[in-house]
Every structure is written in C-alpha cells, then in structure tokens.
Amino acid sequence: MVFKKRQSHGFNNLHFPSVPKAPRSARRAFHKRIVEDSQICAFELLASLAGKLLQESESSSASSNASDANDRPAISDGVVKREQVETKPVKTECLDLGSCEESIFLPDLNEIPLPAESDAILERYSTVSNSDSSEKGNSDVKPIQGEKAPKLEGVPPVTVEPCDEKPENGVGSQPLADGMETQGLILDNACSSKDPMKSCLRNPALIHGNGVKLGIRDDDENIFRFNKLSSRRKAFRPSSRIGDRRIRKLLSSKYWKAAPKLKDYELTRPLFADLGMKPLHHKRKLSCNPDKTQGDILYKRRKFSDRSVVIASDRGFSGESVCNSPEKGTSGDNGSAVLCYGENGISSPVIGNQAQLRSKDSHVKLNIKSFKIPELFIDVPETLTVGSLKRTVVEAVTSLLGGGLRVGLVLHGKKVRDDNRTLLQTGITSAESLETLGFTLEPNSVQAPVPLCSEEPHAILPCETSHLISRSPETTIVESLKLIDSPRLAPSPPTNQVDYNSETTDQEPLSSNADIVADNKSPSDSKALVAVEPASAEALAVVPLNQKSRRSENVQRRTRRPFSVSEVEALVQAVEELGTGRWRDVKLRSFDNADHRTYVDLKDKWKTLVHTAQIAPQQRRGEPVPQKLLDRVLAAHSYWSQHQAKQHTKNAAAVATATATATPTVLQITDGQAIEA
DNA sequence: TTTAGGG
DNA sequence: CCCTAAA
C-alpha cells in the first residue's frame, strides 16, 4: 500500500539495489568435501561388489547354496568387518534384493521363524559378526535371547541371533516371563503371494537384520532411552515449536510411502500399526549415490500426492470404494474390522476392511484394506479452475499426511494404549478379539493447532481465500531412517539393518525413533504404506552415527508446503515493519502459531518472493502471488536494503514514515539514524 | 539459537 | 527446503 505508493514514484524503474551481501568466507568446510571424495572410490567399489551380490542372490534366488555362500561371504565379511573397525554400527546385509528392494520390514525384537534356507545367510552373518571367533555355525552365535543385561554392556562383536532361536522369541510364542518385552509383530498378509511385505518377510536375511541387539532390549532399556529422548526434548525451547523441528523433521514426511499403484479415491495401505513392529529401513538400491535414492523416494511420494483424492463432504470415502481394492477377492475370509479416524471430532466412519487371521505359527496376521484419510475442508472460490482445485486437494492431503497421523488401536471398543504390551498380552490373538480389533488414524494433536481459520481441529481449513491452511499437528509417527549411514556403510547391499551401539555408551541414540516406511514395488495390488508408532520404534533407533552423516542421509526432507497468499501477505506485512534481518521476530509476530514455518522458512520465502517479484510474470510458477503483494515485496526489499534493520521500533516507525511520505528522497536515506535526524 | 547465504 | 558458517 504505502510502499506501493512509493514505488509508483519511480521505484519501478529503479534497479533494486543489490544488497551488498555480507562477506562470506568460504563457509563450507572443505575438509568435509575432501573426506567425502576420498571415500568415493571405496564407496563405489563396495557398491559394485554389492551389485554382484545382488545378481548372485537373484540368480540363485530360492536357495543359497554353498557356492553362493562361499562367494559372497568374502565380500560381506570385508564390509562388515570394516564397519566394525571403523564405525561402531553393525548392520546386517540384506542379501535378497529382489522383492525387498523396495520394502523391507524388520520386526524389531522378535523375528519370525526363519526358513531353513536362511541358515546359510544367517550363519554367515553370525560368523562375520563374531569376527573374534574363528568358529562358524550357530555355536558361535551368541544367543541374545534371555540375556537381560548384556545388551548394554555389549561389546563390539555383534551377536546375531541364530535363526533357530527365532521361534522361541517369536511373537506368538515368546516367553514373556523373563521380563523381555516382545514387541515385534509381523503383519503378514499371507493372502497374496504378491504381497511385497510377505515376500520380504520370507526373506530371512531381511528379517533377521541386526535387530539382534534390539531383541534383547528390555523394558529398562526402553525406559532409559525414552527418558533420554525426553530430556532432549525438554531442552528445546518450550514456547516455540521451532525446537521440535528437528524431531518433526524426522517425522514429517516419510511415514507414508505410497506404492505407485494407488488407486484414485482410495488410499489403501496395509499398515503396520503401533504394535511394536518396526519396519526396518534399508538401502533401497545398491547405488552408492544416496542422492539418487533419495530422489527416488521423493519422486514416489510426489506421485502419491498426485493421486486424486475425493473431498469428503462429511463421510469421506465410502466404505465401498475403499473395499473395492483389488485384493478384495483374496480375502474372502476377511473378518471385517472397523477402521475409523479421528478422535477429535474428525469424521471417523468405518472405512475399511481388514482381514485378520490367526496364522498357524502364532503370528497375528492382519490385512488392513485401507485407511481413509481424515476429513478435509476445502474452501475455494467459484472461479477457481478445476485444475487448481485438484492441486489444492492434493496439497491438502499432502499437508495432512505430512503433518502426521498416528495410528491407534482399538480392541473391544477400547483404545489400547500400552504400546509395550505384546499382542499376546493384550489379547490380540484370538479370533474373537481380532474381530473387534480396529485401527484408527488420528491426527496428531501434540502441538497446539495453528489457529488460523476455524476451530476445526486437525484439518485443512477453509480460509478467506483459496488457499489452504494446514493445521496438521505434530506427528508422533516417526520417520524412517536410513540406517546405513556413513558413506563407507552405504555400499552394503540393500539391507535392513538395525544398528545399535552397545559399546559406545556416550553415543546418543538417534533422536528420532527409527521406523521404517517402505515402498512397494510390487506391481499391482501392493499399496503398502507403513507407519510405525514411535514407542515401538524407540527401541530400534540406535545407530551410533555421527551427526553429520546422520543429518545428511537419514533425514528426510520436510514435505513441501507452499505459502498461501495470506501467508505471503502476513510475511510481507511483517517484513515491512520489521525489516529483513529479523526473521525470528517475523516468525514470532506473524507465524508464531504456524509450527511448520520456521524463521528460516520465512527468510527463504522472502528470498524467493523477492526473486519472484523481479522476474517476468510468465516465469513465475506455483500459486500466483498478487502483483500487489509483489510490489510491496520489492518496495520493502528495497527499503530495507538501505536501511539496516538495526533498530527495532525506531525503524519500524521510520518505515512507516518513509512509506507514508514515500518519496525517493526518503529512500535515499541510508540508515535509521538519518531517518531519525 | 539466529542470521545470512549458498545449494 | 536443506545445510551450515558465523555471529
């Protein structure tokens, strides 16, 4: 407004002063790059070896014969040993890259019975792990099960749980008496052989992973870890949600991975609920280029969000549409279960079908047909184009999912809150109980919602304009982490691995609960989306990796959340008053309740706004920002470029003055002092 | 923790 | 958006 006026006085013709950038010495730590470079060779070499492994494992898919075992071990050995020497984390390699490439789930504490064919693999790992021991075979495998304390005092040599013992530790039959908490659960949709999960589960190597350590984690340790995490969180600034960013960051967008085949109007995703299961993250490809992998993931997610979603007027998707999933036929024995959403007033109609079976091997098998996304409210002008509406909806959905959903468990109409109990203990094993078992998708409400528009909690809210405002609350779902972290670890074959640090006590466990979301590559009906509840994932997160690599490879990008026009307006307003160097203030002033907008985000947005304003309208992308606002952006940018925002209120006043009088003369004043004078 | 900039 | 040197 005022700025505009000023601008009309000739500023449009001016070259906006290129703000003298503060001298920036080479900020990047060169040594880092050097280090990385130096590892490339080894990296690639290992990658290629891994590739070999892959081929071999594929060619000899069904069974790992002796020759195979002999062939690969050498490689694996080298890799693993090296890791042990150079970096504490130990991981288990996933040998079968086939179906597991995209999704691998590793039940954390307990494993499922392993097929005989897995012995060779396990053995090999056992051998490798226990490098100190020259012996091979199960005998040298240190059974973890039953040990209560050892885990913490663990020593370098990794102990791999022999497959033979799995059954004992298995979900269905594990002894609960010794205090061990059995958290692992495998939701095995045995209905379809095409099921990617199943295929993964069939692969012992994958399952085995090195959840080993985790397998012996008992309550005490869980508590320990939990406390630790808690204290860490306390350290964050309470008033601002910014502090939670780190955590949220980890949580933000990876819980949901959609398979390429998601059907429109349907979000079907077998889900690993919070039953203590932990899908294990794995290296999806042998590629030694983490970026590529990452890009792949992002691409898929985007693809997912591109799917159309019906705007639920009230009831949302009809149960029918959901149930029409391709797999329907395979689950004639479905015990219908109720899947409802929301506990806070959000619609929670029954929306899915879920087959629940009790398998012969004491596993509880669940087949959650689909989950409906929570209700969305979208308010757009009549003049909006269909295309825009679609995008709007996509954004809403994406935003919602990105904001986090958590899974709740309902049994006999009651919420099952104790995440640490086993299914057995909870009684989720009998056929009867399964029939009353339900999962709920609940928006997370940990954080105060962003009160921008309506009171409707946890939903995409209607606002004055056509933009959406997501109030997706904090999520408790934890994002998956890449467990193979440092470059030197990367080359390992697609593996699920759970790392732990038994010896490095001073190492901090990953701040986030590692859980995994795996993509399904399975062609048709696989639409697995996996989410894991933090509590259960808690035990899983223990990779003693250094901050650097952790951040660079484990952290998933936050979901993109384009600024709405109103947000831009608020930002412009704030900057006009506060200047461009006080982003924290801007945040506090205008985005204090927008958890997902950090001051860095605001700063970045401003940067792009300035850029946008400077380019031709045709070159602009995304939701168009009113020229009016862009003009203000330029004006403010110009102004503050000359008037360092060093004095707060004074400058604010100065701005007001300047804008009011809006004359080139005023703008030539070089600083607040001058203005004052 | 914030700021400031490059990626 | 991310990452991070600097302040």
XYZ file of C-alpha atoms (C1' of nucleotides) in Angstrom:
691
model
C 0.000 0.000 0.000
C 2.208 2.684 1.228
C 5.082 1.038 -0.350
C 3.224 0.796 -3.470
C 2.701 4.433 -3.464
C 6.299 4.995 -3.039
C 7.040 2.674 -5.724
C 4.771 4.487 -8.038
C 7.016 7.363 -7.544
C 9.531 5.880 -9.717
C 10.820 2.882 -7.966
C 9.662 0.587 -10.539
C 12.209 1.997 -12.779
C 14.977 1.683 -10.392
C 17.273 -1.118 -10.234
C 16.715 -2.529 -6.933
C 19.915 -2.117 -5.193
C 21.706 -5.271 -4.980
C 22.084 -5.636 -1.354
C 25.669 -5.908 -0.523
C 26.000 -9.356 0.782
C 27.889 -9.687 3.880
C 31.226 -11.052 3.006
C 31.032 -14.717 3.264
C 34.181 -16.544 3.589
C 34.089 -19.947 2.188
C 31.719 -21.232 4.704
C 31.678 -24.720 3.655
C 34.060 -26.895 5.413
C 36.314 -28.002 2.728
C 37.686 -30.767 4.671
C 34.341 -32.354 4.630
C 34.259 -32.483 0.946
C 37.712 -33.805 0.846
C 36.804 -36.563 3.114
C 33.847 -37.444 1.057
C 35.817 -37.507 -2.073
C 38.395 -39.700 -0.633
C 35.771 -42.210 0.131
C 34.224 -42.316 -3.192
C 36.467 -44.911 -4.582
C 35.972 -47.296 -1.811
C 32.389 -46.458 -1.921
C 31.935 -47.302 -5.490
C 33.956 -50.359 -5.194
C 31.795 -51.618 -2.465
C 28.758 -50.694 -4.388
C 29.844 -52.726 -7.289
C 30.533 -55.618 -5.061
C 27.138 -55.256 -3.673
C 25.821 -55.297 -7.131
C 27.449 -58.583 -7.673
C 25.890 -59.850 -4.619
C 22.619 -58.781 -5.872
C 22.974 -60.583 -9.080
C 24.070 -63.663 -7.426
C 21.352 -63.667 -4.950
C 18.881 -63.146 -7.655
C 20.130 -65.858 -9.824
C 20.141 -68.267 -7.030
C 17.075 -66.842 -5.593
C 15.377 -69.693 -3.946
C 18.261 -71.175 -2.223
C 21.585 -70.006 -1.186
C 23.732 -72.885 -1.988
C 27.126 -73.475 -0.688
C 28.922 -71.850 -3.510
C 26.931 -68.785 -3.091
C 27.541 -68.683 0.491
C 31.162 -69.033 -0.115
C 31.251 -66.460 -2.689
C 29.531 -63.704 -1.005
C 30.763 -64.087 2.446
C 34.098 -62.847 1.434
C 32.588 -59.665 0.403
C 30.266 -59.350 3.219
C 32.957 -60.130 5.545
C 35.039 -57.382 4.326
C 32.294 -54.960 4.524
C 31.085 -55.872 7.840
C 34.393 -56.179 9.429
C 35.453 -52.941 8.170
C 32.461 -51.348 9.581
C 33.117 -52.822 12.851
C 36.527 -51.490 12.906
C 35.869 -48.109 11.620
C 32.450 -47.430 12.767
C 30.623 -48.986 15.539
C 27.354 -49.593 13.888
C 26.865 -53.030 12.742
C 24.408 -53.957 10.261
C 23.118 -56.941 8.623
C 23.075 -57.206 4.990
C 20.079 -57.927 3.060
C 21.023 -60.436 0.564
C 17.902 -60.843 -1.260
C 17.476 -57.754 -3.180
C 14.677 -58.856 -5.248
C 11.389 -58.083 -3.777
C 12.880 -56.439 -0.865
C 14.390 -53.739 -2.763
C 11.564 -51.519 -2.147
C 10.200 -52.537 1.098
C 11.633 -54.276 3.926
C 10.214 -54.627 7.277
C 12.064 -55.792 10.128
C 10.216 -56.745 13.141
C 12.403 -55.387 15.701
C 12.548 -57.574 18.648
C 11.338 -60.783 17.517
C 11.726 -62.447 14.365
C 9.604 -64.755 12.553
C 10.660 -68.278 12.127
C 13.220 -68.493 9.515
C 13.095 -70.842 6.672
C 15.818 -73.333 6.529
C 17.295 -71.721 3.534
C 18.187 -68.812 5.566
C 20.614 -70.654 7.636
C 23.460 -70.117 5.373
C 22.898 -66.479 5.367
C 22.409 -66.180 8.989
C 25.315 -68.236 9.670
C 27.413 -66.126 7.567
C 26.357 -63.121 9.355
C 26.863 -64.680 12.574
C 30.280 -65.509 11.556
C 31.039 -62.137 10.352
C 29.638 -60.532 13.335
C 31.612 -62.554 15.662
C 34.788 -61.908 13.966
C 36.680 -62.754 17.046
C 35.504 -66.210 16.832
C 37.015 -68.451 14.301
C 34.277 -70.897 14.570
C 31.381 -70.881 12.314
C 27.967 -72.031 12.697
C 25.362 -71.489 15.226
C 27.585 -72.405 18.001
C 29.416 -69.209 17.726
C 26.356 -67.225 17.570
C 25.663 -65.657 20.762
C 22.072 -66.055 21.608
C 20.764 -62.849 22.785
C 17.552 -64.041 23.866
C 17.316 -64.417 27.505
C 20.058 -62.068 28.271
C 18.812 -59.179 30.093
C 21.714 -57.033 30.907
C 24.333 -57.904 28.358
C 22.850 -55.734 25.791
C 24.071 -52.601 27.374
C 27.467 -53.776 28.005
C 27.656 -55.241 24.633
C 30.992 -55.349 23.081
C 31.990 -54.738 19.566
C 31.435 -58.176 18.282
C 27.970 -58.281 17.102
C 25.835 -61.029 18.190
C 23.457 -62.267 15.735
C 20.584 -64.160 16.826
C 20.573 -67.509 15.228
C 17.558 -68.294 13.287
C 16.916 -71.359 15.250
C 16.069 -69.367 18.184
C 13.700 -67.186 16.473
C 10.713 -69.232 17.049
C 11.250 -69.011 20.704
C 11.439 -65.381 20.517
C 8.711 -65.240 18.075
C 5.748 -63.133 18.500
C 3.372 -65.808 19.134
C 5.340 -67.970 21.388
C 7.870 -65.875 23.018
C 8.282 -66.253 26.661
C 7.203 -63.208 28.456
C 8.236 -64.384 31.789
C 11.773 -63.254 31.830
C 10.779 -59.730 31.533
C 11.648 -59.408 27.993
C 9.372 -57.342 26.120
C 8.241 -58.723 22.939
C 7.462 -56.014 20.648
C 7.967 -57.382 17.321
C 4.993 -58.192 15.318
C 4.689 -59.192 11.864
C 1.693 -58.330 9.999
C 1.866 -60.698 7.277
C -0.645 -60.501 4.669
C -0.464 -64.012 3.624
C -3.323 -63.619 1.338
C -1.314 -62.744 -1.609
C 1.967 -64.054 -2.661
C 2.432 -60.887 -4.495
C 2.319 -59.064 -1.330
C 5.570 -57.273 -1.071
C 5.577 -57.484 2.596
C 5.239 -61.088 2.573
C 7.961 -61.503 0.156
C 10.109 -59.513 2.377
C 9.210 -61.428 5.352
C 10.023 -64.541 3.593
C 13.470 -63.436 3.329
C 15.172 -64.369 6.490
C 18.095 -62.214 5.881
C 15.932 -59.248 5.790
C 14.081 -60.065 8.801
C 16.975 -61.017 10.709
C 18.809 -57.889 10.163
C 20.613 -56.946 13.200
C 17.604 -56.385 15.146
C 19.537 -58.624 17.268
C 20.528 -56.156 19.746
C 17.133 -54.851 19.853
C 15.893 -58.233 20.512
C 17.284 -58.213 23.915
C 16.231 -54.848 24.837
C 14.099 -54.970 27.822
C 11.827 -52.587 29.480
C 14.521 -50.987 31.401
C 16.382 -50.079 28.412
C 13.383 -48.817 26.743
C 12.736 -46.623 29.603
C 16.216 -45.468 29.565
C 16.066 -44.487 26.030
C 12.822 -42.912 26.416
C 13.970 -40.766 29.193
C 16.868 -39.737 27.271
C 14.776 -38.664 24.474
C 12.505 -36.830 26.745
C 15.224 -34.873 28.302
C 16.453 -33.943 24.953
C 13.191 -32.616 24.005
C 12.932 -30.624 27.104
C 15.960 -28.811 26.046
C 14.090 -27.348 23.227
C 12.574 -24.049 23.602
C 9.163 -24.591 25.011
C 7.410 -21.562 23.729
C 8.287 -22.096 20.200
C 7.645 -25.147 18.250
C 10.712 -24.482 16.343
C 12.612 -26.556 18.695
C 10.642 -29.517 17.755
C 11.594 -29.120 14.283
C 14.400 -31.450 14.472
C 12.126 -34.118 15.612
C 9.353 -33.157 13.395
C 11.745 -33.073 10.624
C 12.343 -36.654 11.093
C 8.759 -37.329 11.360
C 7.399 -35.177 8.753
C 7.089 -36.990 5.623
C 8.359 -40.351 5.398
C 5.878 -42.332 7.229
C 3.791 -42.689 4.272
C 5.031 -44.190 1.216
C 2.635 -44.968 -1.432
C 3.073 -47.565 -3.948
C 2.836 -46.414 -7.489
C -0.422 -48.079 -7.983
C -2.525 -46.260 -5.570
C -5.949 -46.051 -6.889
C -7.770 -42.894 -7.099
C -10.165 -42.259 -4.369
C -8.504 -44.697 -2.298
C -5.671 -44.783 -0.014
C -5.006 -48.298 0.625
C -2.177 -49.206 2.705
C -1.602 -52.202 4.759
C -0.384 -50.708 7.833
C 1.925 -51.744 10.480
C 0.255 -50.345 13.386
C 1.693 -49.494 16.649
C 2.026 -52.949 17.775
C 5.619 -52.781 18.362
C 6.569 -53.518 14.903
C 9.302 -51.797 13.267
C 9.737 -51.901 9.681
C 13.312 -51.748 9.050
C 14.737 -49.283 6.846
C 17.024 -50.415 4.215
C 19.086 -49.224 1.466
C 16.846 -49.381 -1.436
C 19.429 -49.622 -4.007
C 22.916 -50.556 -4.378
C 23.608 -47.283 -5.822
C 26.306 -45.584 -3.981
C 24.664 -42.387 -4.726
C 22.481 -41.570 -1.829
C 21.027 -38.651 -3.581
C 19.630 -40.753 -6.210
C 17.969 -42.929 -3.755
C 16.592 -40.022 -2.025
C 15.339 -38.567 -5.179
C 13.598 -41.713 -5.900
C 11.833 -41.646 -2.682
C 10.776 -38.145 -3.138
C 9.538 -38.870 -6.525
C 7.364 -41.575 -5.290
C 5.966 -39.559 -2.593
C 5.139 -36.894 -5.006
C 3.496 -39.365 -7.138
C 1.442 -40.417 -4.278
C 0.333 -36.955 -3.581
C -0.598 -36.511 -7.120
C -3.282 -39.004 -6.803
C -6.645 -37.575 -6.733
C -8.471 -37.658 -3.570
C -12.074 -37.135 -3.153
C -13.029 -34.364 -0.969
C -15.066 -35.890 1.677
C -18.096 -33.895 2.253
C -18.715 -35.473 5.501
C -18.375 -39.105 5.492
C -15.469 -39.193 3.288
C -14.826 -42.092 1.143
C -17.457 -44.601 1.171
C -16.537 -47.815 2.642
C -17.341 -49.340 -0.595
C -14.896 -47.552 -2.671
C -12.310 -48.475 -0.248
C -13.232 -52.043 -0.162
C -13.064 -52.316 -3.819
C -9.447 -52.745 -3.663
C -8.078 -55.338 -5.953
C -7.209 -57.638 -3.179
C -10.692 -57.959 -2.110
C -11.041 -61.221 -3.766
C -8.172 -62.764 -1.994
C -9.537 -62.108 1.351
C -12.707 -63.910 1.418
C -12.031 -64.748 4.958
C -11.799 -61.211 5.940
C -13.019 -60.552 9.285
C -14.331 -57.152 8.846
C -12.885 -54.732 11.186
C -13.556 -51.189 11.766
C -11.173 -48.608 10.735
C -12.067 -45.272 11.915
C -10.494 -41.967 12.051
C -10.047 -39.214 14.346
C -10.734 -38.939 17.907
C -11.190 -35.271 17.973
C -14.301 -34.734 16.134
C -12.884 -35.637 12.884
C -15.033 -37.868 10.956
C -14.436 -41.402 11.710
C -16.648 -43.519 9.688
C -15.866 -47.024 9.117
C -13.940 -47.145 6.049
C -12.070 -50.194 5.568
C -11.986 -53.809 5.674
C -9.410 -55.693 7.381
C -8.702 -59.265 7.238
C -7.424 -60.700 10.347
C -6.255 -64.142 10.580
C -4.543 -66.152 13.066
C -1.815 -67.976 11.418
C -0.621 -71.355 12.352
C 2.687 -70.152 13.584
C 1.358 -67.906 16.235
C 1.555 -64.864 14.177
C -1.191 -62.447 14.035
C -1.903 -61.595 10.533
C -3.713 -58.528 9.677
C -4.750 -57.198 6.423
C -5.861 -53.695 6.642
C -7.552 -52.952 3.459
C -7.309 -49.289 3.558
C -7.409 -46.245 5.608
C -9.352 -43.283 4.799
C -7.741 -40.004 5.222
C -9.366 -37.708 7.660
C -11.918 -35.286 6.576
C -10.824 -32.304 4.661
C -12.424 -28.987 4.356
C -11.656 -27.063 1.338
C -12.952 -23.696 0.575
C -12.274 -22.239 -2.786
C -13.766 -19.564 -4.919
C -16.140 -20.465 -7.656
C -13.802 -19.101 -10.173
C -11.112 -21.498 -9.298
C -10.200 -23.784 -12.087
C -10.675 -27.450 -11.821
C -7.005 -27.904 -12.110
C -6.417 -25.573 -9.248
C -8.922 -27.383 -7.190
C -7.175 -30.592 -7.819
C -3.920 -29.162 -6.804
C -5.488 -27.705 -3.792
C -6.792 -31.013 -2.732
C -3.511 -32.628 -3.346
C -1.837 -30.093 -1.238
C -4.325 -30.562 1.459
C -3.843 -34.244 1.520
C -0.157 -33.992 1.310
C -0.083 -31.499 4.004
C -2.236 -33.583 6.176
C -0.186 -36.637 5.756
C 2.930 -34.692 6.123
C 1.685 -33.222 9.301
C 1.466 -36.590 10.702
C -1.041 -39.151 11.531
C -0.762 -41.646 14.169
C -2.283 -44.975 14.467
C -4.386 -46.005 17.300
C -5.502 -49.423 18.207
C -8.923 -50.254 19.360
C -9.855 -53.511 20.853
C -13.268 -54.307 22.082
C -14.117 -50.724 21.660
C -11.374 -49.595 23.923
C -8.230 -47.940 22.964
C -5.173 -49.937 23.535
C -2.721 -47.524 24.920
C 0.042 -49.603 26.218
C 2.390 -49.883 23.361
C 4.711 -52.075 25.204
C 2.463 -54.957 25.695
C 2.611 -57.759 23.316
C -0.269 -58.777 21.245
C -0.429 -61.831 23.284
C -0.613 -59.905 26.462
C -3.122 -57.584 25.045
C -5.210 -60.394 23.852
C -4.961 -59.593 20.248
C -4.527 -63.072 19.135
C -7.745 -64.834 19.443
C -10.050 -64.897 16.546
C -12.714 -63.232 18.591
C -10.533 -60.415 19.663
C -9.393 -59.832 16.186
C -12.866 -59.236 15.127
C -13.109 -56.326 17.406
C -9.752 -55.014 16.598
C -9.628 -51.763 14.804
C -7.112 -49.242 13.811
C -7.610 -45.594 13.817
C -5.832 -42.856 12.092
C -5.578 -39.945 14.339
C -4.286 -36.583 13.581
C -1.639 -35.764 15.983
C -2.581 -33.144 18.386
C 0.500 -32.900 20.408
C 1.075 -29.392 19.406
C -1.315 -26.608 19.609
C -3.047 -26.354 16.331
C -2.500 -23.399 14.174
C -5.483 -21.244 14.819
C -5.621 -19.556 11.544
C -9.088 -20.107 10.452
C -11.592 -22.305 12.012
C -11.756 -24.226 15.155
C -11.909 -27.456 13.406
C -9.016 -29.281 14.813
C -6.576 -31.080 12.724
C -7.870 -30.457 9.370
C -7.285 -28.480 6.360
C -9.233 -25.455 6.990
C -11.104 -23.111 4.873
C -9.804 -19.664 4.790
C -10.817 -16.459 3.286
C -9.051 -17.137 0.144
C -8.483 -20.122 -1.925
C -5.506 -21.251 -0.075
C -5.368 -23.956 2.389
C -4.034 -23.827 5.741
C -2.941 -26.960 7.181
C -3.078 -27.379 10.798
C -1.695 -30.729 10.746
C -0.472 -31.080 14.216
C 2.636 -32.583 15.434
C 3.026 -36.049 14.496
C 4.137 -38.836 16.602
C 4.767 -41.083 13.810
C 8.341 -41.426 13.312
C 10.039 -41.201 10.123
C 12.092 -43.889 8.771
C 15.721 -43.535 8.884
C 18.298 -44.816 6.687
C 20.256 -46.960 8.847
C 23.098 -47.324 6.591
C 24.539 -44.077 7.122
C 28.013 -43.118 6.548
C 29.434 -43.400 3.091
C 31.500 -46.309 3.980
C 28.487 -48.158 5.084
C 26.446 -47.272 2.165
C 27.758 -49.776 -0.262
C 26.180 -52.599 1.514
C 23.534 -54.421 -0.352
C 20.030 -53.329 0.165
C 19.741 -54.181 3.657
C 17.660 -53.795 6.501
C 19.655 -53.238 9.309
C 19.157 -52.127 12.666
C 22.108 -50.795 14.277
C 22.770 -50.401 17.811
C 25.546 -49.215 19.837
C 26.152 -51.335 22.724
C 29.636 -50.265 23.353
C 29.541 -46.650 22.697
C 27.637 -45.549 25.649
C 28.289 -41.965 25.059
C 26.833 -42.169 21.696
C 23.475 -40.810 21.555
C 20.807 -42.843 20.053
C 19.135 -41.322 17.127
C 16.927 -38.653 18.302
C 14.203 -39.956 16.252
C 12.673 -43.228 16.589
C 13.691 -45.042 13.635
C 10.933 -46.662 11.941
C 10.605 -47.583 8.502
C 8.425 -46.937 5.715
C 8.960 -48.991 2.771
C 7.859 -48.600 -0.692
C 6.310 -51.336 -2.514
C 7.409 -52.030 -5.875
C 5.016 -54.755 -6.266
C 3.136 -54.229 -9.428
C -0.484 -54.415 -8.810
C -2.116 -54.584 -5.521
C 0.624 -53.557 -3.314
C -0.125 -50.283 -1.798
C 1.554 -50.679 1.392
C 2.049 -47.689 3.425
C 3.652 -48.263 6.623
C 3.692 -46.270 9.671
C 5.222 -47.094 12.888
C 4.465 -45.794 16.210
C 7.279 -44.117 17.996
C 7.102 -46.020 21.157
C 7.839 -49.179 19.404
C 10.290 -47.636 17.119
C 12.070 -46.309 20.060
C 13.968 -49.409 20.677
C 15.058 -49.517 17.159
C 16.820 -46.287 16.966
C 20.301 -46.805 17.919
C 22.700 -46.112 15.241
C 25.826 -44.628 16.564
C 26.401 -42.421 13.684
C 27.906 -39.101 13.737
C 25.753 -36.106 13.416
C 26.977 -35.221 10.061
C 26.188 -38.341 8.262
C 23.051 -38.757 10.174
C 21.740 -35.489 9.085
C 22.838 -35.800 5.587
C 21.484 -39.177 4.888
C 18.910 -40.093 7.378
C 16.796 -37.084 7.463
C 14.027 -36.858 5.084
C 13.015 -33.617 3.627
C 10.067 -31.972 5.100
C 7.028 -32.013 2.990
C 6.721 -29.056 0.801
C 4.215 -26.580 1.929
C 3.758 -23.743 -0.431
C 3.000 -20.470 1.136
C -0.514 -19.378 0.677
C -1.357 -15.929 -0.414
C -2.451 -14.981 3.020
C 0.751 -16.249 4.443
C 2.648 -14.229 1.964
C 0.603 -11.287 2.914
C 1.405 -11.796 6.542
C 5.024 -12.184 5.735
C 5.141 -9.070 3.679
C 3.372 -7.186 6.336
C 5.788 -8.309 8.949
C 8.819 -7.597 6.888
C 7.570 -4.189 6.029
C 7.512 -3.468 9.664
C 10.409 -5.389 10.977
C 12.812 -5.465 8.184
C 14.597 -8.304 6.542
C 17.026 -9.156 9.198
C 14.835 -10.188 11.989
C 13.272 -13.390 10.943
C 12.788 -14.634 14.373
C 10.724 -11.630 15.150
C 8.823 -12.078 11.974
C 8.162 -15.600 12.949
C 7.012 -14.673 16.379
C 4.946 -11.869 15.128
C 3.108 -13.455 12.302
C 3.793 -17.125 12.287
C 4.146 -17.991 15.861
C 1.404 -20.479 15.647
C 2.425 -21.914 12.361
C 4.602 -24.675 13.566
C 5.741 -25.652 10.197
C 7.113 -22.276 9.355
C 10.439 -21.643 10.854
C 12.178 -18.382 10.678
C 14.458 -19.903 8.169
C 11.465 -20.791 6.102
C 10.256 -17.266 6.297
C 13.570 -15.949 5.338
C 13.703 -18.304 2.449
C 10.266 -17.414 1.380
C 11.113 -13.804 1.418
C 14.087 -14.529 -0.685
C 12.011 -16.275 -3.252
C 9.391 -13.615 -3.113
C 11.903 -11.011 -3.945
C 13.101 -13.107 -6.759
C 9.627 -13.774 -7.966
C 8.839 -10.137 -7.932
C 11.812 -9.431 -10.053
C 11.104 -11.855 -12.796
C 8.558 -11.720 -15.503
C 5.120 -12.934 -14.549
C 5.383 -15.603 -17.157
C 8.299 -17.089 -15.420
C 6.589 -17.393 -12.140
C 5.302 -20.667 -11.011
C 3.045 -22.001 -8.419
C 0.153 -20.256 -6.956
C 0.306 -16.762 -8.303
C 1.049 -14.097 -5.820
C -0.905 -10.945 -6.396
C 1.164 -8.358 -8.090
C 0.126 -6.035 -5.401
C 1.923 -8.111 -2.861
C 4.911 -8.490 -5.049
C 5.103 -4.792 -5.366
C 5.153 -4.483 -1.671
C 7.823 -7.076 -1.535
C 10.005 -5.128 -3.845
C 9.362 -1.941 -2.047
C 10.120 -3.415 1.311
C 13.115 -5.184 -0.016
C 14.397 -2.024 -1.496
C 13.761 -0.083 1.575
C 15.316 -2.467 3.986
C 18.221 -2.974 1.773
C 19.185 0.513 2.504
C 18.015 0.712 5.999
C 19.555 -1.958 8.009
C 17.043 -3.134 10.458
C 19.145 -2.480 13.409
C 16.801 -0.518 15.473
C 13.549 -2.120 16.031
C 10.723 0.139 16.809
C 12.550 3.083 15.537
C 12.995 1.566 12.216
C 9.514 0.367 12.155
C 8.453 3.882 12.730
C 10.867 5.002 10.153
C 9.392 2.662 7.681
C 6.022 3.978 8.406
C 7.265 7.431 7.899
C 9.114 6.553 4.806
C 6.245 4.748 3.326
C 3.891 7.461 4.241
C 5.878 10.141 2.608
C 7.069 7.752 0.052
C 9.447 9.773 -1.822
C 12.687 8.812 -3.417
C 14.347 11.233 -1.181
C 13.332 9.401 1.849
C 14.599 6.222 0.444
C 17.942 7.642 -0.098
C 18.450 7.966 3.496
C 20.967 5.430 4.303
C 20.133 4.370 7.733
C 17.866 4.652 10.633
C 19.920 7.364 12.140
C 19.483 9.502 9.167
C 15.822 8.968 9.195
C 15.645 9.914 12.768
C 17.579 13.022 12.141
C 19.986 -20.032 18.660
C 19.758 -16.744 14.849
C 21.244 -14.810 10.845
C 22.674 -14.985 6.234
C 23.589 -17.205 2.111
C 24.701 -20.780 -0.951
C 22.993 -25.342 -2.629
C 13.729 -26.695 1.562
C 18.269 -28.010 3.184
C 22.749 -27.164 5.155
C 25.750 -24.648 7.815
C 29.330 -20.980 8.749
C 29.257 -17.250 11.763
C 27.822 -14.360 14.891
